[in-house]
């Protein structure tokens, strides 16, 4: 358990602390490896689809002039090194504590990520193409003074995405042994009554076979599930129970937002049916 973190911890200003809180609140979406890979694929496909021969301009120059392509390429190249690094780190953890250590390591990495100037607005990232495009176009690749910052940004983002993938049930893809079911589904969450609801949540594709939230499940849906689940199990601390289980934060805030807007999450009718006896 006494291991060196992947990236050392630092001290943070109040402004950075606010960024940290925003990133942690929505970490599963903001650092979804699937979303990042999808964006990279779109950038690469679009680049080659629009590629036209230009007199006296070689391919290398065209690549360097396309910031979306460079964004995708940087993440792809970074993945080759950080993947091995993270796997070696994980193998140094005791297997029964690996999931918890991954959650804690992601928390530390988010703190470091938030202090990087280039990443200061990452918490505003949306899932639409335009947000990714604008972000990639503003990366100062040609600024030699920020080269180290850019490298740190891509390296940290890449590790965060891989950790998030591991946390959300995909450890086997990295050759890691994490039994999400037996090591995290315990106590009241493993009761016969609870298992009935878990099976329905799996069937309706809100969680995977390890009962971890799928990438397609929104924070508002997670909040609604936690609230109804807690009522059925008569839990005193409904938010903390599921925040700890899923490795997310501030579900109570999502409840507040929904109440303020007077709206229920998407597919709330399906979730209602899941928890009907």
C-alpha positions as a printed Julia matrix, in Angstrom:
277×3 Matrix{Float64}:
   0.0     0.0     0.0
   2.98    2.35    0.56
   3.69    2.98   -3.1
   4.96    6.0    -4.95
   2.13    7.64   -6.92
   2.31    7.74  -10.7
   2.67   11.52  -10.52
   3.61   13.31   -7.24
   1.06   15.42   -5.41
   1.28   19.19   -5.3
  -0.08   22.31   -3.6
  -3.03   24.13   -5.19
  -4.54   27.6    -5.22
  -8.28   28.18   -4.57
  -8.85   28.57   -8.33
  -7.18   25.25   -9.06
  -9.05   23.63   -6.18
 -12.32   24.67   -7.85
 -11.16   23.03  -11.09
 -10.28   19.89   -9.16
 -13.76   19.67   -7.65
 -15.4    20.13  -11.05
 -13.23   17.43  -12.62
 -13.81   14.96   -9.8
 -17.55   15.47   -9.91
 -17.74   14.28  -13.52
 -14.57   12.18  -13.81
 -16.13    9.11  -15.43
 -17.4    11.16  -18.38
 -14.56   13.66  -18.69
 -11.93   10.91  -18.69
 -13.85    8.26  -20.59
 -11.33    6.36  -22.69
 -14.1     5.42  -25.09
 -15.03    9.07  -25.68
 -11.4    10.11  -26.21
 -10.77    7.22  -28.62
 -13.93    8.08  -30.54
 -12.81   11.69  -30.9
  -9.37   10.59  -32.13
 -10.91    8.26  -34.69
 -13.18   11.01  -35.95
 -10.25   13.41  -36.27
  -8.13   10.91  -38.18
 -10.94    9.86  -40.53
 -11.89   13.46  -41.21
  -8.29   14.45  -41.88
  -7.7    11.74  -44.48
 -11.12   12.29  -46.05
 -10.28   15.95  -46.61
  -6.66   15.4   -47.59
  -5.9    16.93  -50.99
  -2.58   17.02  -52.85
  -0.99   20.44  -52.58
   1.91   21.47  -54.85
   5.19   21.76  -52.97
   3.58   20.8   -49.64
   4.58   17.39  -48.3
   2.41   15.19  -46.09
   4.43   15.95  -42.97
   3.69   19.66  -43.33
   0.0    19.02  -43.9
  -0.1    16.89  -40.76
   1.62   19.57  -38.68
  -0.85   22.18  -39.91
  -3.9    20.18  -38.85
  -4.33   20.61  -35.1
  -7.13   18.07  -34.75
  -4.93   15.43  -36.32
  -2.05   16.4   -34.03
  -4.35   16.16  -31.02
  -5.39   12.63  -32.01
  -1.84   11.64  -32.91
  -0.44   12.94  -29.61
  -2.89   10.89  -27.58
  -2.25    7.8   -29.71
   1.52    8.06  -29.31
   1.25    8.8   -25.58
  -0.89    5.72  -25.06
   1.93    3.43  -26.15
   4.14    4.48  -23.26
   1.66    5.27  -20.49
  -0.22    1.99  -20.95
   2.89   -0.03  -20.05
   3.73    2.35  -17.23
   0.3     2.04  -15.66
   0.28   -1.75  -15.99
   3.62   -1.93  -14.17
   2.25    0.35  -11.45
  -0.86   -1.83  -11.08
   1.2    -5.0   -10.78
   2.88   -3.44   -7.77
  -0.47   -3.2    -5.98
  -1.93   -5.98   -3.89
  -4.67   -7.44   -6.1
  -7.37   -7.21   -3.44
  -6.75   -3.46   -3.11
  -6.16   -2.66   -6.8
  -9.58   -1.18   -7.49
  -9.41    1.11   -4.46
  -5.85    2.12   -5.28
  -6.88    2.95   -8.85
  -9.69    5.17   -7.54
  -7.33    6.94   -5.13
  -4.63    7.32   -7.81
  -7.14    8.91  -10.17
  -8.03   11.4    -7.44
  -4.37   12.39   -7.12
  -3.9    12.6   -10.87
  -6.95   14.84  -11.26
  -5.36   17.26   -8.81
  -2.19   17.4   -10.89
  -4.15   17.62  -14.13
  -6.13   20.61  -12.87
  -3.02   22.7   -12.26
  -1.84   22.35  -15.88
  -2.73   25.6   -17.64
  -3.64   23.83  -20.86
  -6.15   21.65  -19.0
  -7.74   24.48  -17.03
 -10.99   24.31  -19.02
 -11.19   20.56  -19.47
 -14.11   20.37  -17.03
 -16.15   22.29  -19.63
 -15.59   19.6   -22.26
 -18.78   18.39  -23.88
 -19.45   15.29  -25.93
 -20.19   17.12  -29.17
 -17.53   17.36  -31.87
 -17.33   21.15  -31.82
 -16.07   21.31  -28.23
 -13.29   18.84  -28.96
 -12.43   20.65  -32.2
 -12.12   24.03  -30.52
  -9.98   22.56  -27.76
  -7.61   20.81  -30.15
  -7.22   23.93  -32.27
  -6.08   25.96  -29.26
  -3.18   23.69  -28.28
   0.01   25.77  -28.77
   2.12   23.1   -30.46
   4.52   25.65  -31.94
   5.27   27.39  -28.64
   8.63   25.96  -27.56
   8.21   27.44  -24.07
   5.11   25.3   -23.5
   6.43   22.03  -24.89
   6.88   20.52  -21.43
   3.36   21.55  -20.43
   1.88   19.97  -23.56
   3.73   16.72  -22.92
   2.53   16.68  -19.31
  -1.04   17.39  -20.41
  -1.19   14.45  -22.83
   0.6    12.07  -20.48
  -1.65   12.87  -17.52
  -4.83   12.79  -19.61
  -3.85    9.43  -21.04
  -3.19    7.86  -17.65
  -6.46    9.29  -16.3
  -8.36    7.72  -19.2
  -6.76    4.32  -18.69
  -7.36    4.42  -14.93
 -10.99    5.34  -15.55
 -11.28    2.39  -17.91
  -9.88    0.07  -15.24
 -12.17    1.53  -12.56
 -15.2     1.04  -14.81
 -14.77   -2.69  -15.27
 -12.18   -3.15  -18.03
  -9.11   -4.25  -16.08
  -8.89   -7.53  -17.99
  -8.14   -5.62  -21.2
  -4.85   -4.54  -19.59
  -3.97   -7.98  -18.28
  -4.97   -7.01  -14.73
  -6.93   -9.2   -12.34
  -9.72   -7.25  -10.66
 -12.75   -9.18   -9.5
 -15.18   -6.27   -9.28
 -18.05   -8.42   -8.07
 -16.52  -10.28   -5.15
 -14.33   -7.4    -3.97
 -16.81   -4.55   -4.13
 -20.33   -6.04   -3.97
 -20.52   -6.71   -0.24
 -22.81   -6.18    2.7
 -26.27   -4.83    2.01
 -25.4    -4.32   -1.68
 -24.88   -8.08   -1.98
 -28.15   -9.06   -0.3
 -30.69  -11.19   -2.15
 -32.96   -8.17   -2.52
 -30.14   -5.99   -3.86
 -28.98   -8.61   -6.36
 -32.47   -8.65   -7.87
 -32.2    -4.93   -8.64
 -28.61   -5.24   -9.86
 -29.67   -7.88  -12.36
 -32.39   -5.59  -13.69
 -29.93   -2.7   -13.97
 -27.6    -4.93  -15.97
 -30.46   -6.05  -18.2
 -31.49   -2.45  -18.89
 -27.85   -1.48  -19.56
 -27.28    1.01  -16.78
 -24.42   -1.05  -15.29
 -22.1    -3.74  -16.62
 -21.8    -7.33  -15.39
 -19.6    -6.07  -12.54
 -22.34   -3.6   -11.52
 -20.21   -0.61  -12.48
 -21.85    2.29  -14.31
 -21.68    2.09  -18.08
 -20.23    5.08  -19.94
 -23.71    5.73  -21.39
 -25.22    6.15  -17.9
 -25.37    9.82  -16.96
 -24.63   11.25  -13.52
 -28.29   12.2   -13.19
 -29.33    8.61  -13.91
 -26.74    7.36  -11.4
 -28.21    9.71   -8.81
 -31.75    8.52   -9.5
 -30.71    4.88   -9.33
 -28.86    5.47   -6.05
 -31.83    7.27   -4.55
 -34.37    4.56   -5.41
 -31.95    1.77   -4.56
 -31.25    3.31   -1.15
 -34.96    3.61   -0.43
 -35.5    -0.06   -1.19
 -32.54   -1.11    0.97
 -33.39    1.45    3.69
 -29.9     2.91    3.68
 -29.16    5.83    5.99
 -26.35    7.3     3.87
 -27.6     6.71    0.33
 -25.17    8.99   -1.49
 -21.92    7.86    0.15
 -22.78    4.18   -0.26
 -23.06    4.46   -4.04
 -20.39    7.14   -4.46
 -17.9     4.81   -2.8
 -19.14    1.82   -4.76
 -18.97    3.53   -8.17
 -16.03    5.82   -7.43
 -17.9     9.07   -8.17
 -18.63   12.23   -6.17
 -21.45   14.65   -5.34
 -24.57   12.71   -6.3
 -26.48   14.94   -3.9
 -25.58   17.89   -6.13
 -27.12   16.1    -9.11
 -30.3    15.64   -7.07
 -30.32   19.38   -6.33
 -29.9    20.25  -10.03
 -32.76   17.98  -11.08
 -35.0    19.43   -8.38
 -34.14   23.0    -9.41
 -34.91   22.26  -13.06
 -37.99   20.23  -12.21
 -36.85   17.48  -14.57
 -36.23   13.77  -14.13
 -33.24   12.05  -15.79
 -33.62   10.39  -19.18
 -35.15    6.89  -18.96
 -36.42    7.63  -15.46
 -39.52    5.58  -16.27
 -37.3     2.56  -16.94
 -35.47    3.09  -13.65
 -38.83    3.35  -11.84
 -39.83   -0.04  -13.25
 -36.52   -1.6   -12.16
 -37.27   -0.79   -8.53
 -40.9    -1.87   -8.57
 -41.45   -5.06   -6.6
